[in-house]
Structures are given as C-alpha cells and as structure tokens.
Short mmCIF file of C-alpha atoms and ligand atoms in Angstrom, two decimals:
data_model
loop_
_atom_site.label_atom_id
_atom_site.label_comp_id
_atom_site.label_asym_id
_atom_site.label_seq_id
_atom_site.Cartn_x
_atom_site.Cartn_y
_atom_site.Cartn_z
CA MET A 116 -42.10 4.80 2.00
CA SER A 117 -40.76 8.15 3.13
CA LYS A 118 -38.95 10.67 0.89
CA PRO A 119 -35.33 9.85 -0.03
CA ALA A 120 -32.71 10.96 2.51
CA ARG A 121 -31.12 14.20 1.30
CA HIS A 122 -27.90 16.05 1.95
CA TYR A 123 -27.96 18.88 4.48
CA ILE A 124 -25.82 21.91 3.62
CA ASN A 125 -26.07 25.43 5.06
CA GLY A 126 -29.44 24.61 6.62
CA GLU A 127 -30.91 23.48 3.27
CA TRP A 128 -31.97 20.00 2.19
CA LEU A 129 -30.48 19.05 -1.18
CA GLY A 130 -31.74 16.23 -3.38
CA ASP A 131 -28.66 16.03 -5.61
CA GLY A 132 -27.36 12.78 -7.09
CA SER A 133 -28.82 9.43 -8.08
CA LEU A 134 -30.68 7.26 -5.59
CA GLY A 135 -29.32 4.37 -3.53
CA GLU A 136 -31.49 1.81 -1.74
CA SER A 137 -31.72 1.27 1.98
CA ILE A 138 -32.53 -2.38 2.76
CA ASN A 139 -34.17 -3.87 5.85
CA PRO A 140 -31.78 -6.71 6.76
CA ALA A 141 -34.50 -8.65 8.57
CA ASN A 142 -36.63 -9.20 5.46
CA ASP A 143 -34.62 -7.90 2.48
CA ALA A 144 -37.34 -5.30 1.73
CA VAL A 145 -36.41 -1.90 0.33
CA LEU A 146 -37.01 0.46 3.22
CA GLY A 147 -36.31 3.71 1.40
CA HIS A 148 -33.77 5.61 -0.67
CA TYR A 149 -31.03 8.17 -0.24
CA HIS A 150 -29.35 10.63 -2.60
CA LYS A 151 -25.74 9.83 -3.40
CA GLY A 152 -23.32 12.72 -3.01
CA SER A 153 -20.21 13.63 -4.97
CA ALA A 154 -16.78 15.11 -4.40
CA GLY A 155 -18.07 18.46 -5.69
CA LEU A 156 -20.97 18.54 -3.23
CA THR A 157 -18.58 17.61 -0.42
CA GLU A 158 -16.32 20.53 -1.28
CA GLN A 159 -19.36 22.80 -1.27
CA ALA A 160 -20.26 21.54 2.24
CA ALA A 161 -16.66 22.00 3.44
CA ARG A 162 -16.58 25.59 2.10
CA VAL A 163 -19.84 26.37 3.91
CA ALA A 164 -18.46 24.91 7.14
CA ARG A 165 -15.29 26.99 6.77
CA ALA A 166 -17.17 30.19 5.95
CA THR A 167 -19.42 29.62 8.98
CA PHE A 168 -16.43 28.97 11.22
CA PHE A 169 -14.81 32.29 10.30
CA GLY A 170 -17.95 34.29 9.54
CA SER A 171 -20.06 33.58 12.63
CA THR A 172 -19.60 33.90 16.39
CA TRP A 173 -20.20 30.15 16.91
CA ALA A 174 -16.58 29.37 17.86
CA HIS A 175 -16.63 32.18 20.44
CA SER A 176 -20.06 31.54 21.98
CA PRO A 177 -19.97 28.64 24.44
CA ARG A 178 -23.38 29.52 25.89
CA VAL A 179 -25.00 29.43 22.43
CA ARG A 180 -23.29 26.10 21.75
CA ALA A 181 -24.56 24.68 25.04
CA GLN A 182 -28.09 25.91 24.27
CA ALA A 183 -28.02 24.41 20.75
CA LEU A 184 -26.83 21.08 22.15
CA PHE A 185 -29.55 21.04 24.84
CA GLU A 186 -32.13 21.74 22.11
CA PHE A 187 -30.64 18.93 20.03
CA ALA A 188 -30.93 16.53 23.01
CA ASP A 189 -34.59 17.54 23.45
CA GLN A 190 -35.28 16.90 19.76
CA LEU A 191 -33.62 13.48 19.98
CA GLU A 192 -35.66 12.73 23.08
CA ALA A 193 -38.91 13.67 21.32
CA ALA A 194 -37.98 11.47 18.34
CA LYS A 195 -36.50 8.53 20.27
CA GLN A 196 -39.32 6.03 19.66
CA GLU A 197 -39.42 6.79 15.94
CA LEU A 198 -35.63 6.75 15.66
CA ALA A 199 -35.27 3.51 17.63
CA ALA A 200 -37.85 1.83 15.36
CA LEU A 201 -35.97 3.13 12.30
CA ILE A 202 -32.63 1.85 13.66
CA VAL A 203 -34.23 -1.60 14.07
CA ALA A 204 -35.62 -1.51 10.53
CA GLU A 205 -32.47 -0.22 8.83
CA ASN A 206 -29.72 -1.87 10.93
CA GLY A 207 -31.41 -5.07 12.14
CA LYS A 208 -30.52 -4.79 15.84
CA LEU A 209 -32.95 -5.42 18.72
CA PHE A 210 -35.37 -2.68 19.75
CA ALA A 211 -33.84 -2.67 23.27
CA GLU A 212 -30.39 -2.16 21.73
CA ALA A 213 -31.73 0.64 19.52
CA MET A 214 -33.43 2.32 22.47
CA GLY A 215 -30.21 1.96 24.50
CA GLU A 216 -28.43 3.68 21.61
CA MET A 217 -30.92 6.55 21.70
CA MET A 218 -30.78 6.98 25.49
CA GLY A 219 -26.97 6.94 25.44
CA SER A 220 -26.94 9.51 22.63
CA ILE A 221 -29.34 11.85 24.43
CA SER A 222 -27.31 11.56 27.63
CA GLU A 223 -24.07 12.26 25.75
CA THR A 224 -25.51 15.29 23.95
CA ARG A 225 -26.50 16.78 27.33
CA TYR A 226 -23.07 15.90 28.75
CA TYR A 227 -21.23 17.86 26.03
CA ALA A 228 -23.81 20.67 26.26
CA GLY A 229 -22.62 21.06 29.86
CA LEU A 230 -18.92 20.73 28.98
CA ALA A 231 -19.23 23.45 26.31
CA ARG A 232 -19.29 26.00 29.13
CA THR A 233 -16.28 24.57 30.96
CA ILE A 234 -13.55 24.94 28.30
CA ARG A 235 -10.84 27.05 29.90
CA GLY A 236 -7.25 27.92 29.19
CA SER A 237 -4.67 29.05 31.73
CA MET A 238 -2.27 31.88 32.41
CA GLN A 239 1.29 31.92 33.68
CA GLU A 240 3.71 34.68 34.66
CA VAL A 241 6.87 33.13 33.25
CA MET A 242 9.26 35.89 34.44
CA PRO A 243 8.37 39.14 36.21
CA GLY A 244 6.06 41.05 33.87
CA GLN A 245 6.12 38.36 31.22
CA MET A 246 2.64 36.94 30.81
CA SER A 247 1.69 33.83 28.88
CA LEU A 248 -1.97 33.08 28.15
CA PHE A 249 -2.77 29.53 27.05
CA HIS A 250 -6.05 29.67 25.19
CA ARG A 251 -8.04 26.58 24.21
CA GLU A 252 -9.79 27.35 20.95
CA ALA A 253 -11.77 25.44 18.36
CA ALA A 254 -9.64 23.53 15.84
CA GLY A 255 -11.74 24.67 12.83
CA VAL A 256 -13.79 22.43 10.53
CA ALA A 257 -14.22 18.84 11.69
CA GLY A 258 -14.83 16.08 9.13
CA ILE A 259 -16.83 13.28 10.78
CA ILE A 260 -17.09 9.85 9.12
CA VAL A 261 -19.15 7.14 10.82
CA PRO A 262 -20.07 3.46 10.31
CA TRP A 263 -23.46 1.75 10.30
CA ASN A 264 -23.29 -0.41 13.43
CA ALA A 265 -24.42 2.30 15.89
CA PRO A 266 -25.37 5.13 13.53
CA VAL A 267 -26.70 7.53 16.18
CA THR A 268 -24.28 6.90 19.08
CA LEU A 269 -21.17 6.94 16.94
CA LEU A 270 -22.21 10.16 15.23
CA ILE A 271 -23.12 11.83 18.53
CA ARG A 272 -19.83 10.67 20.10
CA SER A 273 -17.86 12.76 17.55
CA LEU A 274 -20.35 15.49 16.65
CA THR A 275 -21.30 16.72 20.13
CA PRO A 276 -17.72 17.27 21.42
CA ALA A 277 -16.88 18.91 18.07
CA MET A 278 -19.84 21.28 18.47
CA ALA A 279 -19.10 21.86 22.16
CA ALA A 280 -15.52 22.82 21.26
CA GLY A 281 -16.76 25.36 18.68
CA CYS A 282 -15.95 23.49 15.49
CA THR A 283 -18.18 23.51 12.43
CA CYS A 284 -18.71 20.12 10.80
CA VAL A 285 -19.08 18.09 7.62
CA ILE A 286 -20.51 14.61 8.19
CA LYS A 287 -20.45 11.46 6.03
CA PRO A 288 -22.87 8.79 7.28
CA ALA A 289 -22.68 5.12 6.35
CA GLU A 290 -24.79 4.24 3.31
CA GLN A 291 -26.49 1.33 5.14
CA THR A 292 -28.07 3.71 7.69
CA SER A 293 -28.75 6.82 5.62
CA LEU A 294 -32.42 7.04 6.69
CA VAL A 295 -31.56 7.01 10.40
CA HIS A 296 -28.93 9.65 9.76
CA ALA A 297 -31.35 11.92 7.87
CA LYS A 298 -33.77 11.76 10.80
CA VAL A 299 -30.98 12.84 13.19
CA MET A 300 -30.18 15.73 10.84
CA GLU A 301 -33.87 16.72 10.98
CA CYS A 302 -33.53 16.87 14.78
CA LEU A 303 -30.57 19.25 14.38
CA ASP A 304 -32.44 21.33 11.81
CA ALA A 305 -35.18 21.89 14.38
CA CYS A 306 -32.81 23.57 16.89
CA PRO A 307 -33.47 27.36 16.88
CA SER A 308 -30.09 28.20 18.49
CA LEU A 309 -28.03 26.34 15.88
CA PRO A 310 -26.74 28.72 13.18
CA LYS A 311 -27.06 27.54 9.59
CA GLY A 312 -23.86 26.07 8.20
CA VAL A 313 -22.48 24.79 11.52
CA VAL A 314 -23.44 21.20 10.72
CA ASN A 315 -23.46 19.91 7.14
CA SER A 316 -23.87 16.38 5.87
CA VAL A 317 -23.37 14.55 2.56
CA ASN A 318 -24.54 10.96 1.88
CA GLU A 319 -22.84 8.46 -0.40
CA ASP A 320 -22.59 4.78 -1.27
CA GLY A 321 -18.85 4.32 -1.83
CA SER A 322 -15.84 6.28 -0.64
CA VAL A 323 -15.81 9.37 -2.90
CA VAL A 324 -17.38 11.68 -0.32
CA GLY A 325 -15.30 10.29 2.58
CA GLU A 326 -12.12 10.68 0.56
CA ALA A 327 -13.08 14.23 -0.45
CA ILE A 328 -13.60 15.20 3.22
CA VAL A 329 -10.21 13.76 4.12
CA ALA A 330 -8.48 15.55 1.22
CA SER A 331 -10.26 18.92 1.52
CA ALA A 332 -8.11 21.94 2.36
CA HIS A 333 -11.17 23.38 4.13
CA VAL A 334 -11.23 20.60 6.76
CA ASP A 335 -8.84 20.81 9.72
CA VAL A 336 -9.60 17.70 11.76
CA ILE A 337 -10.93 14.23 10.95
CA SER A 338 -12.89 12.18 13.46
CA PHE A 339 -13.33 8.72 11.99
CA THR A 340 -15.01 5.60 13.35
CA GLY A 341 -14.71 2.42 11.30
CA SER A 342 -12.39 -0.39 10.38
CA SER A 343 -8.62 -0.31 10.87
CA ALA A 344 -8.12 -0.82 7.11
CA THR A 345 -10.12 2.33 6.28
CA GLY A 346 -8.42 4.15 9.17
CA LYS A 347 -5.05 3.55 7.53
CA ARG A 348 -6.36 4.91 4.21
CA ILE A 349 -7.70 7.97 6.00
CA MET A 350 -4.41 8.64 7.73
CA ALA A 351 -2.60 8.42 4.40
CA GLY A 352 -5.25 10.63 2.75
CA ALA A 353 -4.86 13.24 5.49
CA ALA A 354 -1.07 13.43 5.11
CA PRO A 355 -0.85 15.86 2.14
CA THR A 356 -2.84 18.49 4.09
CA LEU A 357 -1.35 17.43 7.48
CA LYS A 358 -4.74 17.11 9.16
CA ARG A 359 -5.17 15.96 12.70
CA VAL A 360 -6.88 12.56 12.76
CA GLY A 361 -8.87 10.92 15.52
CA LEU A 362 -9.37 7.22 14.71
CA GLU A 363 -11.74 4.82 16.53
CA LEU A 364 -11.03 1.54 14.76
CA GLY A 365 -11.51 -2.20 14.95
CA GLY A 366 -11.05 -4.49 17.92
CA LYS A 367 -10.61 -8.09 18.99
CA ALA A 368 -11.55 -7.92 22.65
CA PRO A 369 -10.25 -10.73 24.87
CA ALA A 370 -12.32 -11.78 27.90
CA ILE A 371 -10.07 -13.47 30.47
CA VAL A 372 -11.81 -15.93 32.79
CA PHE A 373 -10.10 -17.26 35.96
CA PRO A 374 -11.32 -20.31 37.92
CA ASP A 375 -12.36 -18.19 40.92
CA ALA A 376 -14.76 -16.11 38.79
CA ASP A 377 -18.49 -16.08 39.48
CA MET A 378 -19.35 -18.38 36.57
CA ASP A 379 -23.03 -17.42 36.42
CA LEU A 380 -22.00 -13.81 36.06
CA ALA A 381 -19.21 -14.54 33.55
CA VAL A 382 -21.50 -16.59 31.30
CA LYS A 383 -24.28 -14.00 31.45
CA GLU A 384 -21.94 -11.04 30.80
CA LEU A 385 -20.05 -12.77 28.02
CA THR A 386 -23.12 -14.06 26.23
CA HIS A 387 -24.36 -10.50 26.06
CA GLY A 388 -20.86 -9.05 25.58
CA ALA A 389 -20.21 -11.28 22.56
CA LEU A 390 -23.64 -11.33 20.92
CA MET A 391 -24.89 -7.78 21.44
CA MET A 392 -25.72 -6.34 17.98
CA ALA A 393 -25.03 -9.83 16.56
CA GLY A 394 -21.36 -9.39 17.48
CA GLN A 395 -21.09 -6.34 15.20
CA ILE A 396 -19.68 -3.99 17.78
CA CYS A 397 -16.01 -3.04 17.94
CA VAL A 398 -15.72 -3.91 21.65
CA ALA A 399 -17.58 -7.26 21.42
CA ALA A 400 -15.97 -10.09 23.40
CA ALA A 401 -14.29 -11.88 20.50
CA ARG A 402 -11.92 -14.24 22.31
CA PHE A 403 -12.75 -16.14 25.49
CA LEU A 404 -9.40 -16.78 27.21
CA VAL A 405 -10.13 -19.37 29.88
CA HIS A 406 -7.90 -20.84 32.59
CA GLU A 407 -7.42 -24.57 31.97
CA ALA A 408 -9.00 -25.44 35.34
CA ALA A 409 -12.19 -23.61 34.40
CA LEU A 410 -12.25 -24.52 30.71
CA PRO A 411 -14.48 -27.65 30.64
CA ALA A 412 -17.18 -26.14 32.85
CA PHE A 413 -17.05 -22.71 31.19
CA GLN A 414 -17.21 -24.21 27.70
CA GLU A 415 -20.23 -26.33 28.54
CA ARG A 416 -22.09 -23.44 30.13
CA ILE A 417 -21.32 -20.80 27.50
CA LYS A 418 -22.27 -23.26 24.77
CA ALA A 419 -25.65 -23.83 26.44
CA ALA A 420 -26.13 -20.07 26.83
CA PHE A 421 -25.25 -19.35 23.18
CA GLU A 422 -27.50 -22.20 22.01
CA ALA A 423 -30.43 -20.80 23.96
CA VAL A 424 -30.22 -17.33 22.35
CA ARG A 425 -33.35 -16.69 20.28
CA VAL A 426 -32.33 -15.12 16.98
CA GLY A 427 -35.04 -13.11 15.27
CA PRO A 428 -36.42 -9.76 14.12
CA GLY A 429 -35.38 -6.79 16.21
CA GLN A 430 -38.93 -5.56 16.76
CA ASP A 431 -40.04 -8.90 18.26
CA PRO A 432 -39.68 -8.62 22.07
CA GLN A 433 -38.94 -12.39 22.20
CA SER A 434 -35.78 -11.98 20.07
CA GLN A 435 -32.47 -11.97 21.95
CA MET A 436 -30.21 -11.34 18.97
CA GLY A 437 -31.15 -9.44 15.82
CA ALA A 438 -30.00 -9.56 12.21
CA MET A 439 -26.57 -8.84 10.81
CA ILE A 440 -26.30 -5.74 8.61
CA ASP A 441 -26.76 -7.64 5.32
CA ARG A 442 -26.64 -11.02 3.66
CA ALA A 443 -23.14 -10.38 2.32
CA ASN A 444 -21.90 -10.29 5.90
CA VAL A 445 -23.78 -13.50 6.71
CA SER A 446 -21.96 -15.17 3.79
CA ARG A 447 -18.63 -13.75 4.93
CA VAL A 448 -19.05 -15.11 8.48
CA THR A 449 -20.40 -18.43 7.17
CA GLN A 450 -17.07 -18.89 5.37
CA LEU A 451 -15.24 -18.09 8.61
CA ILE A 452 -17.29 -20.79 10.35
CA GLU A 453 -16.05 -23.31 7.74
CA GLN A 454 -12.48 -22.16 8.33
CA ALA A 455 -12.94 -22.46 12.11
CA GLY A 456 -14.12 -26.04 11.63
CA ASP A 457 -10.96 -26.81 9.64
CA GLU A 458 -8.44 -25.00 11.85
CA GLY A 459 -10.00 -25.50 15.28
CA GLU A 460 -12.60 -27.65 17.00
CA MET A 461 -16.22 -26.67 16.46
CA VAL A 462 -18.10 -26.28 19.76
CA LEU A 463 -21.29 -24.73 18.38
CA ARG A 464 -21.83 -24.28 14.66
CA GLY A 465 -23.86 -21.26 13.63
CA ALA A 466 -26.24 -21.37 10.68
CA ALA A 467 -28.03 -18.82 8.54
CA LEU A 468 -31.82 -18.66 8.85
CA ASN A 469 -33.92 -18.98 5.71
CA GLN A 470 -35.03 -15.37 5.56
CA GLY A 471 -33.14 -12.14 6.14
CA ALA A 472 -29.57 -11.62 7.35
CA PHE A 473 -29.86 -13.84 10.43
CA LEU A 474 -27.05 -16.09 11.69
CA THR A 475 -27.08 -18.14 14.88
CA PRO A 476 -23.97 -17.98 17.16
CA THR A 477 -20.75 -19.94 16.68
CA LEU A 478 -18.14 -21.05 19.25
CA PHE A 479 -14.89 -22.77 18.37
CA ARG A 480 -11.83 -23.97 20.32
CA ILE A 481 -8.41 -22.94 19.03
CA ASP A 482 -4.92 -22.48 20.51
CA ASP A 483 -3.00 -21.36 17.42
CA LEU A 484 -2.29 -17.70 18.10
CA SER A 485 -1.05 -17.16 14.55
CA SER A 486 -4.40 -18.15 12.99
CA ARG A 487 -6.20 -15.34 11.16
CA LEU A 488 -9.27 -16.42 13.12
CA VAL A 489 -7.48 -15.30 16.28
CA GLN A 490 -5.68 -12.31 14.80
CA ASP A 491 -8.44 -10.70 12.69
CA GLU A 492 -11.62 -8.90 13.67
CA LEU A 493 -14.41 -11.28 12.56
CA PHE A 494 -17.29 -8.85 13.29
CA GLY A 495 -20.17 -11.25 13.75
CA PRO A 496 -21.62 -13.79 16.22
CA ILE A 497 -18.52 -15.99 16.24
CA VAL A 498 -16.14 -16.37 19.21
CA SER A 499 -12.98 -18.37 19.86
CA ILE A 500 -12.31 -20.22 23.13
CA GLU A 501 -8.60 -20.33 24.03
CA ARG A 502 -6.79 -21.90 26.98
CA PHE A 503 -4.21 -20.44 29.37
CA SER A 504 -2.48 -21.89 32.41
CA ASP A 505 -1.27 -18.87 34.42
CA GLU A 506 -1.58 -15.09 34.60
CA ALA A 507 1.51 -14.45 32.51
CA GLU A 508 0.18 -16.61 29.68
CA ALA A 509 -3.23 -14.93 29.89
CA VAL A 510 -1.61 -11.52 29.44
CA THR A 511 0.68 -12.70 26.62
CA LYS A 512 -2.29 -14.18 24.75
CA ALA A 513 -4.51 -11.15 25.39
CA ASN A 514 -1.80 -8.89 23.92
CA ALA A 515 -1.06 -11.15 20.96
CA THR A 516 -3.13 -9.29 18.33
CA ALA A 517 -2.49 -5.95 16.63
CA TYR A 518 -5.64 -4.54 18.26
CA GLY A 519 -6.04 -2.94 21.68
CA LEU A 520 -9.54 -1.54 21.97
CA ALA A 521 -11.17 -3.30 24.92
CA GLY A 522 -11.11 -6.41 27.08
CA SER A 523 -12.43 -7.84 30.31
CA VAL A 524 -11.27 -9.94 33.25
CA PHE A 525 -13.42 -12.21 35.41
CA THR A 526 -12.10 -13.04 38.90
CA LYS A 527 -13.08 -12.44 42.53
CA ASP A 528 -9.47 -11.48 43.33
CA LEU A 529 -9.44 -7.73 42.81
CA ASN A 530 -5.65 -7.51 43.16
CA ARG A 531 -5.37 -9.89 40.25
CA ALA A 532 -8.05 -7.95 38.35
CA LEU A 533 -5.97 -4.79 38.71
CA ARG A 534 -2.71 -6.51 37.73
CA ILE A 535 -4.31 -7.90 34.58
CA SER A 536 -6.04 -4.61 33.79
CA ARG A 537 -2.69 -2.79 33.94
CA ALA A 538 -0.87 -5.42 31.88
CA VAL A 539 -3.36 -5.76 29.00
CA ARG A 540 -2.62 -3.17 26.29
CA SER A 541 -6.08 -1.85 25.67
CA GLY A 542 -8.08 1.39 25.87
CA THR A 543 -10.78 -0.10 28.11
CA ILE A 544 -10.85 -3.02 30.56
CA TRP A 545 -14.04 -4.10 32.30
CA VAL A 546 -13.77 -6.09 35.53
CA ASN A 547 -16.45 -8.77 36.01
CA SER A 548 -18.50 -7.19 33.23
CA HIS A 549 -18.24 -6.67 29.47
CA ILE A 550 -19.48 -3.65 27.47
CA ARG A 551 -20.30 -0.66 29.61
CA LEU A 552 -20.11 2.47 27.49
CA PHE A 553 -21.23 5.91 28.63
CA ALA A 554 -20.57 9.61 28.05
CA GLU A 555 -18.27 10.10 31.05
CA GLY A 556 -15.83 7.27 30.23
CA GLU A 557 -13.18 7.75 27.54
CA THR A 558 -12.92 5.09 24.82
CA GLY A 559 -10.19 4.57 22.26
CA GLY A 560 -7.53 2.20 21.13
CA PHE A 561 -3.99 1.11 21.64
CA GLY A 562 -2.13 -0.25 18.60
CA GLN A 563 -4.20 -0.65 15.44
CA SER A 564 -7.42 0.12 17.28
CA GLY A 565 -6.88 3.82 16.83
CA LEU A 566 -5.61 7.22 17.84
CA GLY A 567 -7.08 9.61 20.39
CA ARG A 568 -10.05 9.25 22.71
CA LEU A 569 -13.75 9.98 22.44
CA HIS A 570 -16.33 10.30 25.27
CA GLY A 571 -15.44 12.05 28.52
CA PRO A 572 -13.52 15.32 28.91
CA GLU A 573 -10.77 13.99 26.63
CA GLY A 574 -13.34 13.68 23.84
CA LEU A 575 -12.97 17.46 23.44
CA TYR A 576 -9.21 17.30 22.86
CA ASP A 577 -9.46 16.21 19.21
CA PHE A 578 -11.42 19.38 18.46
CA LEU A 579 -9.35 21.96 20.35
CA GLU A 580 -6.05 23.71 19.72
CA THR A 581 -3.92 25.41 22.37
CA LYS A 582 -2.81 28.92 21.48
CA HIS A 583 -0.02 30.64 23.40
CA ILE A 584 -0.44 34.43 23.64
CA TYR A 585 2.60 36.17 25.13
CA MET A 586 2.71 39.70 26.55
CA GLU A 587 5.32 41.80 28.36
CA GLN A 588 4.05 44.31 30.86
CA GLY A 589 6.26 47.15 29.67
CA GLN A 590 4.93 46.88 26.14
CA ILE A 591 1.21 47.05 26.92
P1 NAD B 809 -15.64 0.88 7.25
O1 NAD B 809 -14.27 1.27 7.65
O2 NAD B 809 -15.82 0.04 6.04
O3 NAD B 809 -16.53 2.19 6.99
C1 NAD B 809 -16.67 3.22 7.97
C2 NAD B 809 -17.05 4.52 7.25
O4 NAD B 809 -15.96 4.92 6.42
C3 NAD B 809 -18.26 4.40 6.33
O5 NAD B 809 -19.02 5.58 6.41
C4 NAD B 809 -17.60 4.26 4.95
O6 NAD B 809 -18.44 4.67 3.91
C5 NAD B 809 -16.42 5.19 5.11
N1 NAD B 809 -15.30 4.94 4.19
C6 NAD B 809 -14.99 3.78 3.56
N2 NAD B 809 -13.85 3.93 2.83
C7 NAD B 809 -13.44 5.21 3.03
C8 NAD B 809 -12.32 5.96 2.56
N3 NAD B 809 -11.42 5.43 1.76
N4 NAD B 809 -12.21 7.25 2.97
C9 NAD B 809 -13.11 7.79 3.79
N5 NAD B 809 -14.20 7.13 4.28
C10 NAD B 809 -14.36 5.85 3.89
O7 NAD B 809 -16.30 0.20 8.52
P2 NAD B 809 -17.74 -0.47 8.66
O8 NAD B 809 -17.75 -1.82 8.05
O9 NAD B 809 -18.80 0.50 8.22
O10 NAD B 809 -17.86 -0.58 10.26
C11 NAD B 809 -17.36 -1.65 10.98
C12 NAD B 809 -15.98 -1.35 11.52
O11 NAD B 809 -16.03 -0.20 12.37
C13 NAD B 809 -15.42 -2.46 12.39
O12 NAD B 809 -14.07 -2.63 12.11
C14 NAD B 809 -15.62 -1.92 13.80
O13 NAD B 809 -14.75 -2.49 14.76
C15 NAD B 809 -15.36 -0.47 13.60
N6 NAD B 809 -15.93 0.32 14.70
C16 NAD B 809 -15.10 0.86 15.63
C17 NAD B 809 -15.63 1.55 16.72
C18 NAD B 809 -14.76 2.13 17.80
O14 NAD B 809 -15.28 2.83 18.67
N7 NAD B 809 -13.46 1.87 17.82
C19 NAD B 809 -17.02 1.68 16.84
C20 NAD B 809 -17.82 1.11 15.86
C21 NAD B 809 -17.28 0.43 14.79
#
C-alpha cells in the first residue's frame, strides 16, 4: 500500500489531519488512505494562491503558462498506464474507459497550453483621440471542486483553462478518488516551469473544505462539477462574497429514436451511451424516447444488448461494464429498480453481484412524465423507455425535466435531426451517436444542469475578466 495521499500547498506535501480510507469498489479492499483537510488548511491554501497571484509574474506570462501546461501533459503521458490502473482500482470503471480518460486529459492539457498564448483583448477609437483598450486578464484565484466519476478529466477540464488564463488555484478532489488525485498532483509537482503556489490542493471526506473554498475571501471564481443539489448550495455559499460560479451539474439525457434510424447503430450507441462507467456519467443516455412505430423492435433489441453486457472487474479485458463507485450506490439503485417495477413495466431487471459494487443493467417502460424516475437523475445502469407519436411530442417529452445537459437524436433525415437539435433545450446534442466529448467542443447545461461552459475556447471565459482602459490623446 502506498503512502497516504497528502495535501499540496505552496509546492509542499502536507500530511495534516486524520486518515480516511480509499476503497476498491470491485472487491471492497482498502486500497490506501488520504489525509483529511480542514477549513483552516483550506484558508492557508487560498492565501498562498492569492499571494502567488499578486506576487509572481504567472498571470502576466502566457509563454510560461503554456510551457508549464506542456510539461504537465508530458508528465501525464509518462504516468498514463499507472494512472489508468489506479483509476480502475479506485473508481471501478473499465481499463479502456480509464485510458480514454487519460488520453482525453492529455489532449486537453495540450489544447489549453496552446490557447494560453492566444488570449487577446481589443482596442477601439471611440471618438477622435479617445482610445479604449479592452484587456482580457486573469480573474484571480480559482476554487476547483470535482467529483469522483472522472477524477482526472473533470479536474483537467477546469484546471487547465484556469491555468491557461493566468489564475492560481485551490483544488478539492472527491474523497472516493483521493489517490488518483494525489498522483495527478505529483505530475504537476514535477513540472519545472510551474511556480510554487500556483496550484494547491486540499483533500477531505465531507464538505468542510469545499465550503471553505466557496466562502473564502481569497477565492474569486468557483469552477464546480457535481450534482445539481450541491451546485445550489455552492451558489448560495458564494453569494456573501459575490463570487463568479461556473457549475457543471447533473443531467437526464434523452435519446430520441425515430423509425427511420439505423437500428443497429442506435442500439450500439445507446448501449454504450447508457452503460459507460456503469451509467455514472452526467451525460449518460438516461431516457430512451422511442417513436411508437419503432418501439417494439427497439425494445427487444436494446433489451438483448443490455442483457449481453458482461459486468465485471475493470482490469479484466472481457468486462464490458465495471463496478459502481460503492455498495451504497448499488443499494440506492436497487431501491430505484423496485420502484420502477411498481410504477412502470420491468423490461430487464438488474441485480447486484455477490462481490463488490457490481449491478447488472435495468430497463423499464414508463409513460408518466411526472414520475421521479423520469424527472430525477438516477446515476446508475438504469434507463427508462418512453413512447412518443410525433416530433412535437418527442420534443415536449425531451424538455420535460429540469435538466438540460445533453441528448441525442437517431434518424436518417438530417433536416429532422437539425430541427430536433434546435428544439431540445440542452447544452449538447449528438446526432446518430451518444457521448462524444473532447477538448475542442464546449459542454455545459441549460436549466438545472448548470451555468457556463467548459472545454473549447469558451472554457477560458470563466477564468477571465475584461478590463476597460480608457485614454484621451491630449492627456498622454
Ligand atoms: P456531489 O455534488 O455530491 O459532489 C461533488 C463534489 O462536491 C465532491 O468533491 C464533494 O465532496 C463536493 N461537495 C459536496 N458538498 C459540498 C458543499 N456543500 N460545498 C462544496 N463542495 C461540496 O456529486 P458526486 O456524487 O460526487 O458526483 C456525481 C454528480 O456529478 C452527478 O450529479 C453528475 O451528473 C455530476 N456530474 C456532472 C458533470 C458535468 O459535466 N455536468 C460531470 C460529472 C459529474
């Protein structure tokens, strides 16, 4: 067992606080430990980040920031096998999913390394001799709070644009994936161009550290990824200090299937799109909305595909779906399966395996839009099948939840695909595919799925302020 995961403040590793356990969800074994932080330690990290922001040239040195980010990408690349294996052990997902997470993270780090050198303002002569400069400058200290379901990608998605923009940072990882996070911090620590104090990180097992980041007067911007319920608490917590908040929250992605769709493709995409990471991904296909003419055939085929999925340990190349994050979540979804049997019609009933946090997939038919099973994010391998009879009804049903993170449409009619894509209130729509996430493409939510965008050029916006500098020629 390796040493406990420590906090990382001002380039030093700190072993403060009692120890929490990190559990392997595939076999319930204790994988390692992490030190639990405190509000006091968080304030110390926030002060360091603030002092570094004002006391170093980091915010004014885009070439240094680019170099540090390229070095970080190289360190992640060198550690990708080890990190992917650790993600499998600590999170339970498949090795291929973990390696996909690493490759996406490395690509994104290089993407923002490049963008660091492209941040430009503008200038305008408003009246003769009256000059306005519009300068894009770093927003200050960014507080970054991330969940456990993709511990590297979701950190990189906030951290690398924050660094590219010139912010300094305080990070709070999820307790479930503290060991993975510590290894990523080691990669950062090994970057010679990264000044001490630019990136700081404090672990915890509850919400004390997260709340302290949100409340701190030394933090200017929050970039949060997690549930909508926590997002609301964070927004309220940020109000007294009027912080800017970027929120990437929960989802309930509808996948709309028309009768003219390529059914082989739809079934393949939606099996993967629903069961990737055991359904524990915010953009997972959570509702199959199927035209009544296609419903019997689609239901039969998707049931067969779900039934055939081999559930097992992430490191076994034969496994097609890994473990859930812990047994508590298996119990939670098992109760939802019971409820689905009562409120809807069970198509395929999932069951927990004897060992570890494994749960086989569930499909249920339901047409009651008001059911919590339709309205709430279930966050596991459980999907509803709902019927619609025309385009208008498909759109109404797709827009019937409070979420608006992602969705997909399956049809060979590209005019229809575009109409539906425009009408569904959601940050991302995939056409004839489900789940394609990459550095260049912005993600984010409508409604209760969040505020702001990450990935792509817009990913920088959360971490930049515009300053107007005005000059009159006669006064210079
Ligand atoms: P969560 O909201 O419980 O926790 C997320 C993070 O917030 C964790 O680090 C947690 O310790 C911290 N936290 C909890 N309470 C806090 C508080 N009061 N103040 C500050 N921080 C606090 O979410 P989770 O269960 O870890 O993750 C799953 C959720 O994340 C799902 O809802 C999923 O849809 C969402 N998610 C969204 C995206 C996206 O891109 N929109 C991506 C991944 C996950």
